[in-house]
Coordinates of C-alpha atoms in Angstrom, one line a residue:
X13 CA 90.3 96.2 135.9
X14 CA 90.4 98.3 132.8
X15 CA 88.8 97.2 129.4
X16 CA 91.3 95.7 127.2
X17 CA 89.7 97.8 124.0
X18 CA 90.2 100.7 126.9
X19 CA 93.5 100.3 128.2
X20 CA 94.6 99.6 123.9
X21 CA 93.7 103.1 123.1
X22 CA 95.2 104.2 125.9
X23 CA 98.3 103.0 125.0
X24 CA 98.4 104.4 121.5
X25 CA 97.2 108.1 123.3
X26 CA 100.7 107.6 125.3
X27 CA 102.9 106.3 122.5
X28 CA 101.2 109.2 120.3
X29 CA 102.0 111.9 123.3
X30 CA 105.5 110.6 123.3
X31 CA 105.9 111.0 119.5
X32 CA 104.5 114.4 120.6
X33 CA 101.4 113.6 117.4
X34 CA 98.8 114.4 120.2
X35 CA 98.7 117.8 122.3
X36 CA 97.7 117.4 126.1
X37 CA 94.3 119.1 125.4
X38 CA 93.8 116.2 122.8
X39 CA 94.8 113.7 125.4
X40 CA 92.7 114.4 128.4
X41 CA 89.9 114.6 126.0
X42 CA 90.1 111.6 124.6
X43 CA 91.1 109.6 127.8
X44 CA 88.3 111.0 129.7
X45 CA 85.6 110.0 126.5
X46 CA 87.3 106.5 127.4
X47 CA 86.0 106.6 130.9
X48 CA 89.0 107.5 132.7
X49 CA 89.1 110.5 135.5
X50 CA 90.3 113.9 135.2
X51 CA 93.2 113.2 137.6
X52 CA 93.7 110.1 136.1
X53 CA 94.2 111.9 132.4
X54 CA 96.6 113.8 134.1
X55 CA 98.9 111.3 135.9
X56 CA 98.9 109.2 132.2
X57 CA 99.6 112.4 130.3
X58 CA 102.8 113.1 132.7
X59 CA 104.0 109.5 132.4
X60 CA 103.8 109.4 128.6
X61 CA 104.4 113.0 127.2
X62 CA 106.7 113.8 130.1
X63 CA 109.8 111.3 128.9
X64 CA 113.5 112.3 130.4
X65 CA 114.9 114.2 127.5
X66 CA 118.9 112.7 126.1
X67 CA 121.3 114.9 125.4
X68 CA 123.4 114.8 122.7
X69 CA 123.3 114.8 119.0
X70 CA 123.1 117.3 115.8
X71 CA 119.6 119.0 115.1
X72 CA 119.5 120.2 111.6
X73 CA 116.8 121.9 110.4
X74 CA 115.6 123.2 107.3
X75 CA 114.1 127.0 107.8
X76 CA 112.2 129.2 104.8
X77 CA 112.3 132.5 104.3
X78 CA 115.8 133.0 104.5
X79 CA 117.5 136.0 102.6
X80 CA 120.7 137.0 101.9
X81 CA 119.8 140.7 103.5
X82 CA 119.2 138.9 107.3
X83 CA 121.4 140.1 109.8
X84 CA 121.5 140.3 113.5
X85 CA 120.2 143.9 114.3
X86 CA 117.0 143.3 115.9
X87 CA 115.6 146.2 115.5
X88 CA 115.5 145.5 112.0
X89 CA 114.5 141.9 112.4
X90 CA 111.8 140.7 109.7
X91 CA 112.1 137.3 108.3
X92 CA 111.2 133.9 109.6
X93 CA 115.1 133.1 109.3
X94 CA 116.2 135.5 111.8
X95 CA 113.2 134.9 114.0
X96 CA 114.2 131.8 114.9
X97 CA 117.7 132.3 115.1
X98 CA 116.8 135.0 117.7
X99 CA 114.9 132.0 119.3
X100 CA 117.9 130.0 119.1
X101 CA 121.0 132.1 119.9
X102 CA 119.2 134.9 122.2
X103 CA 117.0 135.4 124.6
X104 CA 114.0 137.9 126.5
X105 CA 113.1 138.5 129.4
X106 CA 109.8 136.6 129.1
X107 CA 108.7 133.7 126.8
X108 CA 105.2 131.6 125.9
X109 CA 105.4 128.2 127.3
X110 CA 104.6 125.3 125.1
X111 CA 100.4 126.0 126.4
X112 CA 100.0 129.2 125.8
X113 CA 101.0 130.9 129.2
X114 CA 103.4 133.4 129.6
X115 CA 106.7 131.8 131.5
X116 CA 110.3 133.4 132.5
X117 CA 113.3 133.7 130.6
X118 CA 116.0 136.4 131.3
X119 CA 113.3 137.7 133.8
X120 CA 112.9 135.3 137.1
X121 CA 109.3 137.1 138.2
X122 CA 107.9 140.7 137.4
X123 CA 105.1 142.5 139.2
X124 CA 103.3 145.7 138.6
X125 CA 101.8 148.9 140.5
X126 CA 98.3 148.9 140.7
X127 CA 97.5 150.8 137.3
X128 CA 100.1 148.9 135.5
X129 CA 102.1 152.2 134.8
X130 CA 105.0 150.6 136.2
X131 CA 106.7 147.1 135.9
X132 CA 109.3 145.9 137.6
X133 CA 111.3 142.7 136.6
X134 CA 114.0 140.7 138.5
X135 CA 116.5 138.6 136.5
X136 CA 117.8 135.0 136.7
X137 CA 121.2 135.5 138.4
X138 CA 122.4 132.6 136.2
X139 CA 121.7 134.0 133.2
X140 CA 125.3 134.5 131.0
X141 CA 126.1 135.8 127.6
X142 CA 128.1 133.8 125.6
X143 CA 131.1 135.9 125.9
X144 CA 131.1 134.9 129.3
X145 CA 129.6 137.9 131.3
X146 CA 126.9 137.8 133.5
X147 CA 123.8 139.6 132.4
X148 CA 122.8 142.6 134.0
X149 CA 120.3 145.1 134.7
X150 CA 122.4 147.8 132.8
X151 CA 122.2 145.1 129.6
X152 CA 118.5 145.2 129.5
X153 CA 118.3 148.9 130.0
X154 CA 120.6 149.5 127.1
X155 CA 118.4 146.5 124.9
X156 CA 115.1 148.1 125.4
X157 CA 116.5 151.3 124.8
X158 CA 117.8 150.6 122.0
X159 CA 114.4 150.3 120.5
X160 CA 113.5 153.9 121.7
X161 CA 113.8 157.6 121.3
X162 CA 113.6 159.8 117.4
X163 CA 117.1 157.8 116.9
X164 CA 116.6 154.3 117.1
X165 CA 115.7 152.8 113.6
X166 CA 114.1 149.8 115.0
X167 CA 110.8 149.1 113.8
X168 CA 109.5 147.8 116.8
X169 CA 109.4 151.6 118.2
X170 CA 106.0 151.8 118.1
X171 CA 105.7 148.9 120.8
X172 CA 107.3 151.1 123.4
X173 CA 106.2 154.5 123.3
X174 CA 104.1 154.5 126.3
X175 CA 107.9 153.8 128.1
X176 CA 108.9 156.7 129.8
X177 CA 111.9 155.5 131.2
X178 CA 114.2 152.2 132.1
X179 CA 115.9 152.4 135.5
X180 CA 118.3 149.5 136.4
X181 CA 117.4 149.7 140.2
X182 CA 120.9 147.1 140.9
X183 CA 122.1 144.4 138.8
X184 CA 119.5 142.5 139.0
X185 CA 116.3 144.7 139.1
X186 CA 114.5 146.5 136.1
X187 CA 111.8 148.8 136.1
X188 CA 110.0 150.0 133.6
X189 CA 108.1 153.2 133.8
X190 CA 105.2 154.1 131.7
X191 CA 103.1 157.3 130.3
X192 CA 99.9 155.3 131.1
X193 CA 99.3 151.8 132.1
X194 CA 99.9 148.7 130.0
X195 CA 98.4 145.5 131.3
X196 CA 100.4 143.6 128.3
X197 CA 103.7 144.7 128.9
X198 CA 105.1 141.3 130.1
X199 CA 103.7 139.6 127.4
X200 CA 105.4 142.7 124.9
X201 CA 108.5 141.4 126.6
X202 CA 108.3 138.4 123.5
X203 CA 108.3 140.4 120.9
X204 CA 111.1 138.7 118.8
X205 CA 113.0 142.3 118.2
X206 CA 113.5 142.5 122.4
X207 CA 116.4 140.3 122.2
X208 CA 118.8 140.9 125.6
X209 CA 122.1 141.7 124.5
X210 CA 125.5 142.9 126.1
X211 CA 125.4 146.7 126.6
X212 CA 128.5 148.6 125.5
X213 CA 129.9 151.4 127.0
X214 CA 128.0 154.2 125.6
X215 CA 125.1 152.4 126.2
X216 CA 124.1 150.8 123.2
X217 CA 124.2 147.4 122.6
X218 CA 126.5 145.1 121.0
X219 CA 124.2 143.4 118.3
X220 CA 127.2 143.1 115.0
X221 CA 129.0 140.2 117.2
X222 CA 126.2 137.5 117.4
X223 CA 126.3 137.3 121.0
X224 CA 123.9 136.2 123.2
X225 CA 122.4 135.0 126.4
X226 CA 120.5 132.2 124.7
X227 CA 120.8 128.1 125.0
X228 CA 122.9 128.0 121.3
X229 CA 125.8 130.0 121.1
X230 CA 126.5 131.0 117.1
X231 CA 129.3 129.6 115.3
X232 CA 129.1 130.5 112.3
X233 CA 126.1 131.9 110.0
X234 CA 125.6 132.9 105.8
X235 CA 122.5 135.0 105.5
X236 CA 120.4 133.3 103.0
X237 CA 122.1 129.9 103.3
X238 CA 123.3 128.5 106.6
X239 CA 123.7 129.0 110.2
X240 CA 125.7 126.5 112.9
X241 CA 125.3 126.9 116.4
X242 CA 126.8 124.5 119.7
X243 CA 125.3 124.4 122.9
X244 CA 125.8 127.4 125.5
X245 CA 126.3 125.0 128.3
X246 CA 126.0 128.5 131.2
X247 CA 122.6 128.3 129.4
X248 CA 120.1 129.9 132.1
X249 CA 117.1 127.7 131.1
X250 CA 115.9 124.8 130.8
X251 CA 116.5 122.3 127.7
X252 CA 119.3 123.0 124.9
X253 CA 119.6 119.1 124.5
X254 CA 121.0 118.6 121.1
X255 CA 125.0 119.5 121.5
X256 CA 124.5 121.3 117.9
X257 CA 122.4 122.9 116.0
X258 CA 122.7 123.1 112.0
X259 CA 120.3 125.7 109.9
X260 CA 120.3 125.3 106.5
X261 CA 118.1 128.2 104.8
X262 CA 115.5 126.2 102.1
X263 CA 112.9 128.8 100.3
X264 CA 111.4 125.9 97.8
X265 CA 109.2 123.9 99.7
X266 CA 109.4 120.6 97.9
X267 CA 113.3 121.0 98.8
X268 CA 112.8 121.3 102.8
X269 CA 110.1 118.2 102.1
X270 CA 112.6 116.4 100.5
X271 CA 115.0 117.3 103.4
X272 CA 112.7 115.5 106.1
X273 CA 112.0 112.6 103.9
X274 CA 115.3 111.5 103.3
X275 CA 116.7 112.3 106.7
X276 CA 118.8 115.2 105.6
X277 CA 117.2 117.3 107.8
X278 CA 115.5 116.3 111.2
X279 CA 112.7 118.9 111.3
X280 CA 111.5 121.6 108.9
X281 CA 109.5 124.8 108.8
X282 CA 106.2 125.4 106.3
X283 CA 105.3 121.5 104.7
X284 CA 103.2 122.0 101.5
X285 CA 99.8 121.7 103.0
X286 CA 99.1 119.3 99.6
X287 CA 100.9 116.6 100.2
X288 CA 100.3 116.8 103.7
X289 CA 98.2 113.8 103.6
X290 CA 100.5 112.0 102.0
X291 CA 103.2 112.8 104.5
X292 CA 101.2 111.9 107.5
X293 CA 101.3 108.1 105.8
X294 CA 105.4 108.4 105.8
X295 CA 106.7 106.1 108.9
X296 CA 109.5 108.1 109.9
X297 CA 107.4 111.5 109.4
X298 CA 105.6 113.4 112.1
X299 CA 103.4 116.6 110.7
X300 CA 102.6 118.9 113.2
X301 CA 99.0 120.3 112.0
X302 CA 98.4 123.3 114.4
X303 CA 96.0 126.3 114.1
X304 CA 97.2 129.5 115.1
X305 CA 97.0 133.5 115.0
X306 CA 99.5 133.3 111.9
X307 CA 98.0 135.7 109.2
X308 CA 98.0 136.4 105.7
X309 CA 97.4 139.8 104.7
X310 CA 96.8 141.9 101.7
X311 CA 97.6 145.4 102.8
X312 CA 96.4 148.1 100.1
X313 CA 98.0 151.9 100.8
X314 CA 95.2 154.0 101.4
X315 CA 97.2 156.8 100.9
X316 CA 97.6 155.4 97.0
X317 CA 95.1 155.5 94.5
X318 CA 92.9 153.7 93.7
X319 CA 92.7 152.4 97.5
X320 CA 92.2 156.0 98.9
X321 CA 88.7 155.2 98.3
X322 CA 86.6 153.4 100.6
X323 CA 84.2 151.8 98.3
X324 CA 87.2 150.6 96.3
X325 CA 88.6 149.2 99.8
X326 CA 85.3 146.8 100.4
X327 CA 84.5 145.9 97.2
X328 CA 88.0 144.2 97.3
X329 CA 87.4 142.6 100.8
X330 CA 83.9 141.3 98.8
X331 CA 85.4 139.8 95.9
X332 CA 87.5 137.0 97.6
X333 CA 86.0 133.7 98.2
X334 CA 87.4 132.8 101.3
X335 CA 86.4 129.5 102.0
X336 CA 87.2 128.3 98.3
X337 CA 90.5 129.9 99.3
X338 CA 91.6 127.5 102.2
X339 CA 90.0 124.8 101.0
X340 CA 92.0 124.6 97.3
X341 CA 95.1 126.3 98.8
X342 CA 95.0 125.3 102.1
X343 CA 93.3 121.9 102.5
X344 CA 91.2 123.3 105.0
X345 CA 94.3 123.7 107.5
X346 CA 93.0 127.5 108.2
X347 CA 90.6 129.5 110.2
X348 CA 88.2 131.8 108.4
X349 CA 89.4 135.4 108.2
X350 CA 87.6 138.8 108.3
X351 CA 89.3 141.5 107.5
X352 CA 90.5 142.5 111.3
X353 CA 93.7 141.4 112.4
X354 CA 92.5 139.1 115.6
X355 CA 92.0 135.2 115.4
X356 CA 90.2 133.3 117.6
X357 CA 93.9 132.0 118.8
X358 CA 94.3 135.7 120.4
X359 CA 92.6 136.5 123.4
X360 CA 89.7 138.6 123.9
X361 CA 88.2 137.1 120.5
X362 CA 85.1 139.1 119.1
X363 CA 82.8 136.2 117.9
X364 CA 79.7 138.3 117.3
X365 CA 81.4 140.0 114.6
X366 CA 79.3 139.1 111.5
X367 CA 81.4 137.7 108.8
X368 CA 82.1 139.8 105.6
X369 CA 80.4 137.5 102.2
X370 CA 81.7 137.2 98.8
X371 CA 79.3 139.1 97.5
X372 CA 80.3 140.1 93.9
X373 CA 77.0 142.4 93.1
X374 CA 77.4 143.9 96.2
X375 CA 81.4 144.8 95.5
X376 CA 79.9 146.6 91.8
X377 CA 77.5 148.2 93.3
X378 CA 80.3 149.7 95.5
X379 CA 82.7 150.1 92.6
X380 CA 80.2 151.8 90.5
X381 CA 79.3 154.0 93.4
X382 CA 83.4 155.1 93.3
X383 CA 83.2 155.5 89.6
X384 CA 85.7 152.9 89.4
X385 CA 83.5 149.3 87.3
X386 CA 86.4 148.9 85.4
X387 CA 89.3 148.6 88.3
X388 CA 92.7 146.9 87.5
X389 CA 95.2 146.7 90.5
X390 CA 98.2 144.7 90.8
X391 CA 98.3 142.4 93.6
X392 CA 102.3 141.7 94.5
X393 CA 103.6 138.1 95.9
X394 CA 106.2 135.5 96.3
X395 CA 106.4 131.6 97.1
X396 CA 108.0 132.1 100.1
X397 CA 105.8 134.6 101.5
X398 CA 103.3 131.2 103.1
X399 CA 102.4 127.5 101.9
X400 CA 100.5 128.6 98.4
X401 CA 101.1 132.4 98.5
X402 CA 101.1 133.0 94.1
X403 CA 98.4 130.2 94.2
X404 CA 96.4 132.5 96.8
X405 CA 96.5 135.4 94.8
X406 CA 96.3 133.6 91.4
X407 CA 92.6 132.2 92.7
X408 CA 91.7 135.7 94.5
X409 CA 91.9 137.3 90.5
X410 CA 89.6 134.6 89.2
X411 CA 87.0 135.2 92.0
X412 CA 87.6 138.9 91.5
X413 CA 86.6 138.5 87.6
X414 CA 82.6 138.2 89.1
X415 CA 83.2 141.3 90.7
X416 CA 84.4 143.1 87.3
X417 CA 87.9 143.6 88.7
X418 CA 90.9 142.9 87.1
X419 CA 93.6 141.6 89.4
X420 CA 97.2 141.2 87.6
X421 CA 99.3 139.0 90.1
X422 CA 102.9 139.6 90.2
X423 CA 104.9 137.1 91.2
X424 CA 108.4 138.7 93.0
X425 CA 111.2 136.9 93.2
X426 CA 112.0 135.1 97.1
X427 CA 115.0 136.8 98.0
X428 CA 114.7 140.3 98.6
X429 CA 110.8 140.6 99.0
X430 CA 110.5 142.0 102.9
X431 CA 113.0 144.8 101.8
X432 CA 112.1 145.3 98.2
X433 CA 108.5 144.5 97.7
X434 CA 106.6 144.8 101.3
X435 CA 106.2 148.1 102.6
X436 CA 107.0 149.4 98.8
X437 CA 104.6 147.9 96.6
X438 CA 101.2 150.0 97.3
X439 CA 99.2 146.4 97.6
X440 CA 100.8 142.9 98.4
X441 CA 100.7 139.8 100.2
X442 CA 102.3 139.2 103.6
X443 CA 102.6 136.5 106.6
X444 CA 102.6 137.7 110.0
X445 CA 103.9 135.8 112.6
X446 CA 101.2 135.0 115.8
X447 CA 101.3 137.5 118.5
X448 CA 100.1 136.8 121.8
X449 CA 98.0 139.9 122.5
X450 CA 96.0 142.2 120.0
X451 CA 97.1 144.8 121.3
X452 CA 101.1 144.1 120.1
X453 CA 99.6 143.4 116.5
X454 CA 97.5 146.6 116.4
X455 CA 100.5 148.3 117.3
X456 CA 102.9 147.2 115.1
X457 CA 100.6 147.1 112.2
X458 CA 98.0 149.5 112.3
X459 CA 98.7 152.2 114.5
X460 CA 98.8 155.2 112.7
X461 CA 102.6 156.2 113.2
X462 CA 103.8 152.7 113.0
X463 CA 106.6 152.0 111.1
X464 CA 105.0 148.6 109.9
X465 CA 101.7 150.2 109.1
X466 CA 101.6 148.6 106.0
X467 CA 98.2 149.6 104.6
X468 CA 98.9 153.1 105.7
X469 CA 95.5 153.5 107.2
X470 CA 94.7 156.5 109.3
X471 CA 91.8 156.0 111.7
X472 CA 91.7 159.0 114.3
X473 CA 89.0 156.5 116.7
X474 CA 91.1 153.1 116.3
X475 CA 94.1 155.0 117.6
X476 CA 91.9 156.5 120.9
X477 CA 90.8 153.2 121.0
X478 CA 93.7 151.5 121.1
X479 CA 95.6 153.6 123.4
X480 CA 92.3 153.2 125.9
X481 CA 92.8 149.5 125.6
X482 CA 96.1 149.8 126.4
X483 CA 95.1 150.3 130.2
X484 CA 92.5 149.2 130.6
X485 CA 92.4 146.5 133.3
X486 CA 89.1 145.3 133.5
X487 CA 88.6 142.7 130.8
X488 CA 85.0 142.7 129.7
X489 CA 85.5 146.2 128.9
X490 CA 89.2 145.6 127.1
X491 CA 87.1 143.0 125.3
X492 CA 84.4 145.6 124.0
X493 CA 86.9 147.7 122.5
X494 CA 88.7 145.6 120.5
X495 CA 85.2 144.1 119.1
X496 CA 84.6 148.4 117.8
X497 CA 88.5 148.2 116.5
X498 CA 87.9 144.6 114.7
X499 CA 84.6 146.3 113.2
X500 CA 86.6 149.6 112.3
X501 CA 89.5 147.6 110.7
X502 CA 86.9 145.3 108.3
X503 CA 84.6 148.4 107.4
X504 CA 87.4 151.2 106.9
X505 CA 90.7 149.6 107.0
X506 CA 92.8 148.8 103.9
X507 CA 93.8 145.2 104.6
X508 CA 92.1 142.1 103.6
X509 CA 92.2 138.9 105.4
X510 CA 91.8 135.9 103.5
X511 CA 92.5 133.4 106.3
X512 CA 94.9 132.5 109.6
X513 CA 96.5 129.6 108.2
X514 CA 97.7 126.6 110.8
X515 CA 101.2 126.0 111.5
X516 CA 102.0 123.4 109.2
X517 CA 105.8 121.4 109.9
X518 CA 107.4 118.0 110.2
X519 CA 109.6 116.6 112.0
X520 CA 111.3 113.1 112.0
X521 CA 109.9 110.3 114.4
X522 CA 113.2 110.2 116.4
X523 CA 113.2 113.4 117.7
X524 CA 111.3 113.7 121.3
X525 CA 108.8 116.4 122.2
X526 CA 106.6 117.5 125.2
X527 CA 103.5 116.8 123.4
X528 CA 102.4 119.7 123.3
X529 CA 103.8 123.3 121.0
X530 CA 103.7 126.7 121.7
X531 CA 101.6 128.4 118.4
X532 CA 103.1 131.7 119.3
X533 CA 105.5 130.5 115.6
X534 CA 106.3 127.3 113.8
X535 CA 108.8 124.7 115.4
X536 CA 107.7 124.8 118.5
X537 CA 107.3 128.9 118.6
X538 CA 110.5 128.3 116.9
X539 CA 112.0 127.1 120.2
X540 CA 112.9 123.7 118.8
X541 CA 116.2 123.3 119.2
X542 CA 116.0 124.1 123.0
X543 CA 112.8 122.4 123.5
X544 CA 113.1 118.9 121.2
X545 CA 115.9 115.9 122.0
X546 CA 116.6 113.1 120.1
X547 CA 115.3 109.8 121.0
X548 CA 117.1 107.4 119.7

């Protein structure tokens, strides 16, 4: 017979997994501490996370970081607006499940050659666009493509140079031929920008309509305000339970808190992390508290002065407190960051990697060394950049001061800042969005011909490095290179890392989970709307 104090907390570990407050790591750990068997855990997790999901119902949500520039290129994608309307309305060929593991979407199963020079991927014969045609091979050849050759403006190019080619073997079969082998590829297949969309017939693809093969279909949507979207019932997947789907675009934060309070909106992205507490207290609140590879970084040009120089570069990455930082900004929701851009979220972690100090003699010793003790730089940021962004970089210029530097904060205005400030400004603020490898993040960010190589960096070993990494199969070695990359990045790169903030969001108690959220983004890797039901 099971302890009544036993079999009590049990039942709050099931009414919390069916509130979807606890994640099923959390649950078998804490019903095994109360005595009960592994397989046990398991069966009680599946009883009480696993509830049948009711259909029906309008999910609003309010989403940051919308701008009135957002469109529905995806090559072009950026914000966290159109990210999770690419979430919502489209769909990949692959997708991260809800623990972390890599699952199907367009694509039914893949497989690769030995060397993982060539992947070949078989689609989901149900999978339908929203204009009513089945998806093809000849749709996905024409997608990826799209992000390829010296024509394609999408800034995901970089992702895909080691394609060589895209053969549609017969409607349902895709290969995918590479220079060299990539072990990641299927994993690549996520990136948000590798949307599959009708092809046309000069093989393009037609992105301008808002089609999609995706479990919402798009009604209607105002960049920068709104978006409304109905269930695709030929949806391929599994979920899309809510029969609608309403977006409304919220950059203040107290506005999308407000939102969730009053029931206005049934879920939200990016909660103030300082009245978190006080939310948690709310009886109609959930906060999802989750910690994740999501990054802030302050990318300097190294092709600008005064950042050309290295000394300059490190005495920066010395003068910020980090701790201070997520403790009075963040609350402590944060992992430690270090100046490399891999969290211990990512695989193939490096956790020998000694930590860089704030060490303000150390950073003049450095900055007398560049003839530079009297530095003044501009650091460049907006509120909707992350939870505390201005505050982040208003507390960086005081810890600075020890350091003799002068950092003037600019504050940008909201709308606008992806397309006016990042990229532009030759040192700024910036959240990126968790990847699932290090590999895609080195390659979109700090390879050295990457369009989004925001800190401009040149490093002719990272680059061998990474492109060795790249194919290499055997993982203790894979893991060694990316610890000499992480060391590279924090001892010549241009970006400092404050911290990997957690995924911070709310939903209302009403709404039904699996108990468990994928961290690849916010809302559920942004999948809420397929993944969530309401309860009641």
């Amino acid at each position: 017979m099971t302890n009544p104090n036993t079999q009590m907390m049990l039942d709050k570990l099931a009414h919390a997994a069916r509130e979807g407050r606890v994640s099923r790591r959390s649950f078998m750990n804490y019903a095994m501490a109360a005595g009960v068997t592994a397989s046990a855990a398991t069966g009680l997790w599946g009883t009480a996370a696993r509830a049948e999901p009711k259909r029906g119902g309008t999910f609003r949500i309010a989403q940051h970081d919308g701008n009135s520039g957002d469109s529905h290129d995806p090559g072009l994608y950026e914000s966290n607006a159109e990210i999770l309307l690419a979430h919502t309305h489209r769909a990949f060929l692959t997708l991260i499940n809800t623990d972390g593991t890599l699952g199907p979407d367009v694509a039914s199963e893949w497989s690769a050659t030995e060397d993982a020079s060539e992947w070949t991927f078989k689609l989901n014969p149900a999978a339908t666009f929203h204009s009513g045609a089945k998806v093809k091979a000849a749709d996905v050849v024409a997608s990826i493509n799209y992000h390829r050759g010296e024509k394609t403006t999408s800034v995901a190019k970089a992702l895909l140079e080691v394609v060589t080619d895209v053969v549609a073997v017969d409607d349902q079969t895709v290969t995918f031929k590479l220079e060299s082998g990539n072990a990641d590829l299927p994993w690549l297949m996520t990136d948000y920008h590798f949307v599959i969309l009708p092809a046309t017939d000069d093989g393009s693809i037609d992105w301008k309509s808002g089609d999609g093969c995706g479990p919402y279909k798009l009604d209607s949507f105002e960049p920068g305000r709104s978006a409304n979207l109905t269930r695709h019932d030929e949806w391929h997947g599994e979920g899309a339970y809510f029969d609608a789907v309403e977006v409304i675009f919220i950059n203040d934060p107290n506005a999308r808190q407000t939102a969730l309070v009053t029931g206005d909106a049934d879920a939200t992205s990016w909660l103030e992390n300082k009245t978190m507490t006080l939310l948690e207290r709310h009886p109609e609140v959930d906060v999802i508290n989750l910690p994740s590879a999501q990054t802030i970084t302050m990318p300097m040009f190294c092709d600008v002065e005064p950042f050309t120089d290295v000394n300059v570069r490190k005495a920066l990455k010395l003068s910020i407190d980090r701790k201070d930082m997520m403790e009075k900004i963040l609350f402590g929701a944060a992992t430690i960051g270090n100046d490399f851009h891999h969290s211990p979220a990512m695989p193939y972690w490096p956790e020998d990697v000694e930590q860089t100090p704030y060490d303000p003699d150390q950073a003049k010793s450095l900055l007398k060394k560049a003839g530079m003790e009297d530095l003044s730089v501009t650091l460049h940021s907006a509120d909707s950049i992350a939870t505390g962004a201005v505050d982040a970089a208003i507390l960086y210029s005081e810890h600075a001061k020890a350091s003799g530097i002068d950092v003037k904060v600019s504050r940008e205005p909201n709308d606008g800042y992806w397309s006016d400030v990042w990229l532009k400004k030759p040192w700024c603020m910036v959240a990126w969005g968790a990847r699932p490898t290090p590999d895609v993040m080195y390659s979109l960010a700090y390879k050295d011909d990457a369009a989004w190589n925001e800190s401009h960096w040149q490093n002719e070993e990272f680059n061998k490095l990474l492109l060795q990494a790249k194919a290499e199969l055997d993982d203790t070695l894979r893991a060694e290179m990316y610890r000499d990359m992480a060391i590279l990045s924090r001892d010549d790169g241009g970006t400092v890392i404050p911290y990997f903030p957690n995924f911070v969001y709310g939903k209302r108690k009403n709404i039904g989970t699996a108990g468990e959220y994928s961290i690849a983004w916010q809302l559920d890797g942004y999948r809420a709307a397929s993944r969530w039901w309401f309860e009641s």
